[in-house]
Amino acid sequence: MNFTSILTMTLLVFGLIFFYAIGIYLNKKTPLPSGCDLPSLKCEHCTSTSCSYSEPNRVEQIKTEIKNSLKNKNSGEGAINE
Amino acid sequence: MSTSDLIKLGIEAILIQNVILTQFLGICPFMGVSKKSQSAIGMGLAVIFVMVISSGVTFVINDLILQPNKITYLQTIVFILVISGVVQFVEMFIKKTAPFIYKTLGIYLPLITTNCAILGIALINVQPEKEFGYAEMFVYTIGISIGFTLVIYIFSTIRERLENANVPKAFKGTPIALITAGIMSIIFLGFAGLV
């Protein structure tokens, strides 16, 4: 690997990081068009908490759903045994 | 490549090498944003918009910088940064110049940064065995993004009908959606000998 390649590589990567950072900064600074309220868009198909689509508190919701279904199942079995 | 070859490539990209059902890229928005047909169309349009721009930019960077300097191993990181940056600038540009388009696509643009189909197609376009020129890259990318929009729209209409269907309790929601996606994938395999 020669010096030019290393220099190009460094400039390219840092240039792109700078490009991205500037993009985020300018985008945040730009005001939303008037009368434009975006609705929230969330997915509830998995328990991932890191995904940007994921609905917040989804894990807690699933835990509650499972607990409720187990409770219902147990009470149903009890009724059969009785 | 002649015009008929380009048309064949476009049809191949839409139906035979469909990005969702054959290449299994972009499954996350396919499942997450397909509950309503309106949101599916919005996502599809945003994908067409961003995929064409980002694939064009990444192709040029690969052609002019990465390949001559023999640093193609940087493709993944460079392409990720380009896609993320391009999405930010596109969003800002639309906010300023076209509020109507922003109302339609705005919500989907940030989500697209994490869409693996965008990165996947940018990487497929620069594969040496594909031997794509600028025209082929453009037609392939447009075809792939139209294929994405087509499939996500069809899937959303099916899911809307499934909401009212009498589905067994165990299959309601994601399970029946996955079964539907599987059947759609098998159907699309039928296009294999088309071109």
Coordinates of C-alpha atoms in Angstrom, one line a residue:
Chain A
M1 CA 0.0 0.0 0.0
N2 CA 1.5 3.3 -1.1
F3 CA 1.3 6.7 0.5
T4 CA -1.3 8.0 -2.0
S5 CA -3.7 5.2 -1.2
I6 CA -3.4 5.8 2.6
L7 CA -3.9 9.5 2.1
T8 CA -6.9 9.0 -0.1
M9 CA -8.4 6.4 2.3
T10 CA -8.0 8.8 5.3
L11 CA -9.4 11.8 3.4
L12 CA -12.3 9.8 2.0
V13 CA -13.4 8.3 5.3
F14 CA -13.0 11.5 7.4
G15 CA -14.5 13.6 4.6
L16 CA -17.6 11.3 4.6
I17 CA -17.9 11.5 8.3
F18 CA -17.8 15.3 8.1
F19 CA -20.3 15.2 5.3
Y20 CA -22.7 13.1 7.4
A21 CA -22.2 15.3 10.5
I22 CA -22.9 18.5 8.5
G23 CA -25.9 16.8 7.0
I24 CA -27.4 16.0 10.4
Y25 CA -26.6 19.5 11.7
L26 CA -28.2 21.3 8.7
N27 CA -31.2 19.0 8.7
K28 CA -31.9 19.6 12.4
K29 CA -31.5 23.3 11.8
T30 CA -34.0 23.4 8.9
P31 CA -37.5 24.1 10.2
L32 CA -40.4 21.8 9.3
P33 CA -42.7 23.2 6.6
S34 CA -45.7 25.0 8.1
G35 CA -48.7 22.7 8.9
C36 CA -46.6 19.6 8.6
D37 CA -47.0 17.3 11.6
L38 CA -45.6 13.9 10.9
P39 CA -47.5 11.0 12.5
S40 CA -45.4 8.4 14.4
L41 CA -44.8 5.2 12.6
K42 CA -44.0 2.2 14.7
C43 CA -43.7 -1.5 14.2
E44 CA -44.8 -4.1 16.7
H45 CA -43.5 -7.3 15.1
C46 CA -40.5 -8.1 17.3
T47 CA -39.0 -7.3 20.7
S48 CA -36.0 -5.4 19.4
T49 CA -35.3 -2.3 21.4
S50 CA -32.5 -1.0 19.2
C51 CA -34.5 -0.9 15.9
S52 CA -35.7 2.6 14.9
Y53 CA -39.1 1.1 13.8
S54 CA -39.7 -0.6 17.1
E55 CA -42.5 0.7 19.3
P56 CA -41.3 1.9 22.7
N57 CA -42.3 -0.3 25.7
R58 CA -42.9 -3.2 23.4
V59 CA -41.0 -5.6 25.6
E60 CA -43.1 -4.6 28.6
Q61 CA -46.3 -5.0 26.6
I62 CA -45.3 -8.5 25.5
K63 CA -44.5 -9.5 29.1
T64 CA -47.9 -8.3 30.3
E65 CA -49.6 -10.1 27.4
I66 CA -47.8 -13.4 28.3
K67 CA -48.5 -13.0 32.0
N68 CA -52.2 -12.4 31.3
S69 CA -52.5 -15.4 28.9
L70 CA -50.7 -17.6 31.4
K71 CA -53.1 -16.4 34.1
N72 CA -56.1 -17.1 32.0
K73 CA -54.8 -20.5 31.0
N74 CA -54.1 -21.5 34.6
S75 CA -57.6 -20.3 35.8
G76 CA -59.1 -22.2 32.9
E77 CA -57.3 -25.4 33.8
G78 CA -58.3 -25.0 37.4
A79 CA -61.9 -24.8 36.3
I80 CA -61.6 -28.0 34.4
N81 CA -60.0 -29.8 37.3
E82 CA -62.7 -28.6 39.7
Chain B
M1 CA -25.8 -2.9 -23.9
S2 CA -28.7 -2.4 -26.3
T3 CA -32.1 -1.0 -25.4
S4 CA -33.8 -4.4 -25.4
D5 CA -31.1 -5.7 -23.0
L6 CA -31.8 -2.8 -20.7
I7 CA -35.5 -3.5 -20.8
K8 CA -34.8 -7.2 -20.0
L9 CA -32.5 -6.1 -17.1
G10 CA -35.3 -3.8 -15.8
I11 CA -37.9 -6.7 -15.9
E12 CA -35.4 -9.0 -14.3
A13 CA -34.8 -6.5 -11.5
I14 CA -38.5 -6.0 -10.8
L15 CA -39.8 -9.6 -11.0
I16 CA -37.0 -12.2 -11.1
Q17 CA -34.4 -10.7 -8.8
N18 CA -37.0 -9.0 -6.6
V19 CA -35.2 -7.4 -3.7
I20 CA -37.6 -8.6 -1.0
L21 CA -38.9 -11.9 -2.2
T22 CA -35.8 -13.3 -3.9
Q23 CA -32.8 -11.5 -2.4
F24 CA -34.5 -11.2 1.0
L25 CA -33.3 -7.6 1.6
G26 CA -35.4 -4.9 3.2
I27 CA -37.5 -7.4 5.1
C28 CA -37.8 -5.1 8.1
P29 CA -39.8 -2.3 6.4
F30 CA -41.6 -5.1 4.4
M31 CA -43.0 -6.4 7.7
G32 CA -43.1 -3.1 9.7
V33 CA -44.6 -0.7 7.2
S34 CA -47.1 -2.9 5.3
K35 CA -50.1 -2.7 7.6
K36 CA -51.8 0.0 5.5
S37 CA -51.5 0.4 1.8
Q38 CA -51.0 4.2 2.1
S39 CA -47.9 3.8 4.3
A40 CA -46.6 1.0 2.0
I41 CA -46.8 3.4 -1.0
G42 CA -45.1 6.2 1.0
M43 CA -42.3 3.8 2.0
G44 CA -42.0 2.5 -1.6
L45 CA -41.7 6.0 -3.1
A46 CA -39.1 7.0 -0.5
V47 CA -37.1 3.9 -1.3
I48 CA -37.2 4.7 -5.0
F49 CA -36.1 8.2 -4.4
V50 CA -33.2 7.4 -2.0
M51 CA -32.1 4.2 -3.7
V52 CA -31.6 5.9 -7.0
I53 CA -29.7 8.8 -5.6
S54 CA -27.5 6.9 -3.2
S55 CA -26.7 4.1 -5.7
G56 CA -25.7 6.8 -8.3
V57 CA -23.4 8.5 -5.8
T58 CA -21.9 5.3 -4.5
F59 CA -21.3 4.0 -8.0
V60 CA -19.5 7.2 -9.0
I61 CA -17.3 7.1 -5.8
N62 CA -16.5 3.5 -6.5
D63 CA -15.6 4.2 -10.1
L64 CA -13.6 7.3 -9.6
I65 CA -12.0 6.9 -6.1
L66 CA -12.1 3.4 -4.7
Q67 CA -11.2 1.3 -7.8
P68 CA -8.3 3.5 -9.2
N69 CA -6.7 3.6 -5.7
K70 CA -7.3 -0.1 -5.1
I71 CA -9.2 0.5 -1.8
T72 CA -12.4 -1.3 -2.7
Y73 CA -12.3 -3.0 0.7
L74 CA -13.6 0.3 2.1
Q75 CA -16.8 -0.1 0.0
T76 CA -19.1 -1.1 2.9
I77 CA -18.1 1.7 5.3
V78 CA -17.9 4.3 2.6
F79 CA -21.3 3.4 1.2
I80 CA -23.0 3.4 4.7
L81 CA -21.6 6.9 5.3
V82 CA -22.7 8.1 1.8
I83 CA -26.2 6.7 2.2
S84 CA -26.6 8.2 5.7
G85 CA -25.3 11.6 4.5
V86 CA -27.4 11.6 1.3
V87 CA -30.6 10.8 3.3
Q88 CA -29.9 13.8 5.6
F89 CA -29.4 16.2 2.7
V90 CA -32.3 14.8 0.7
E91 CA -34.6 15.3 3.7
M92 CA -33.3 18.9 4.2
F93 CA -33.7 19.7 0.5
I94 CA -37.3 18.4 0.5
K95 CA -38.2 20.2 3.7
K96 CA -37.1 23.5 2.1
T97 CA -38.3 23.1 -1.5
A98 CA -41.2 20.7 -1.5
P99 CA -43.4 20.6 1.6
F100 CA -46.0 18.5 -0.1
I101 CA -43.4 15.7 -0.9
Y102 CA -42.1 16.1 2.7
K103 CA -45.6 15.4 4.0
T104 CA -45.8 12.2 2.0
L105 CA -42.2 10.9 2.4
G106 CA -40.8 12.7 5.4
I107 CA -41.6 10.1 8.0
Y108 CA -40.0 7.3 5.9
L109 CA -36.7 9.1 5.0
P110 CA -34.9 8.7 8.3
L111 CA -36.1 5.0 8.5
I112 CA -34.5 4.3 5.1
T113 CA -31.0 4.9 6.5
T114 CA -31.3 1.6 8.3
N115 CA -32.8 -0.2 5.3
C116 CA -30.4 -2.9 4.2
A117 CA -31.9 -3.0 0.7
I118 CA -30.3 0.4 0.0
L119 CA -26.8 -0.7 1.0
G120 CA -27.3 -4.1 -0.5
I121 CA -28.2 -2.7 -4.0
A122 CA -25.3 -0.2 -3.8
L123 CA -22.9 -3.1 -3.1
I124 CA -24.5 -5.4 -5.8
N125 CA -24.1 -2.6 -8.4
V126 CA -20.4 -2.5 -8.0
Q127 CA -19.7 -6.2 -8.0
P128 CA -17.1 -6.9 -10.6
E129 CA -19.0 -10.0 -12.0
K130 CA -22.0 -7.7 -12.8
E131 CA -19.9 -5.6 -15.1
F132 CA -22.4 -2.7 -14.8
G133 CA -21.9 0.6 -16.6
Y134 CA -23.8 3.7 -15.7
A135 CA -26.9 2.9 -17.8
E136 CA -27.1 -0.7 -16.5
M137 CA -26.7 0.5 -12.9
F138 CA -29.4 3.1 -13.3
V139 CA -31.9 0.7 -14.9
Y140 CA -31.2 -2.1 -12.4
T141 CA -31.6 0.3 -9.4
I142 CA -34.8 1.7 -10.7
G143 CA -36.1 -1.8 -11.4
I144 CA -35.2 -3.0 -8.0
S145 CA -36.8 -0.1 -6.2
I146 CA -40.0 -0.5 -8.3
G147 CA -40.0 -4.2 -7.4
F148 CA -39.7 -3.2 -3.8
T149 CA -42.7 -0.8 -4.0
L150 CA -44.8 -3.3 -6.0
V151 CA -44.3 -6.1 -3.5
I152 CA -44.8 -4.0 -0.4
Y153 CA -48.0 -2.6 -1.9
I154 CA -49.4 -6.0 -2.9
F155 CA -48.5 -7.3 0.6
S156 CA -50.1 -4.4 2.3
T157 CA -53.4 -4.9 0.4
I158 CA -53.4 -8.6 1.4
R159 CA -52.7 -7.7 5.0
E160 CA -55.6 -5.2 5.0
R161 CA -57.9 -8.0 3.9
L162 CA -56.4 -10.4 6.5
E163 CA -57.4 -7.9 9.2
N164 CA -61.0 -8.7 8.5
A165 CA -60.5 -12.4 7.7
N166 CA -61.4 -15.2 10.1
V167 CA -57.8 -16.2 10.9
P168 CA -57.2 -18.8 13.7
K169 CA -56.0 -17.0 16.9
A170 CA -52.5 -18.6 16.8
F171 CA -51.9 -17.3 13.3
K172 CA -53.2 -13.8 13.8
G173 CA -50.8 -10.9 13.2
T174 CA -47.1 -11.7 12.3
P175 CA -47.5 -15.5 11.8
I176 CA -50.1 -15.2 9.0
A177 CA -48.1 -12.3 7.5
L178 CA -45.0 -14.4 7.4
I179 CA -46.9 -17.3 5.8
T180 CA -48.3 -14.9 3.2
A181 CA -44.8 -13.5 2.5
G182 CA -43.6 -17.1 2.0
I183 CA -46.4 -17.9 -0.5
M184 CA -45.6 -14.6 -2.3
S185 CA -42.0 -15.6 -2.5
I186 CA -42.9 -19.0 -4.0
I187 CA -45.2 -17.2 -6.5
F188 CA -42.3 -14.9 -7.6
L189 CA -40.0 -17.8 -8.1
G190 CA -42.4 -18.6 -11.0
F191 CA -41.0 -15.6 -12.9
A192 CA -37.5 -17.3 -13.0
G193 CA -37.6 -18.3 -16.6
L194 CA -39.2 -15.1 -17.9
V195 CA -36.1 -13.4 -19.3

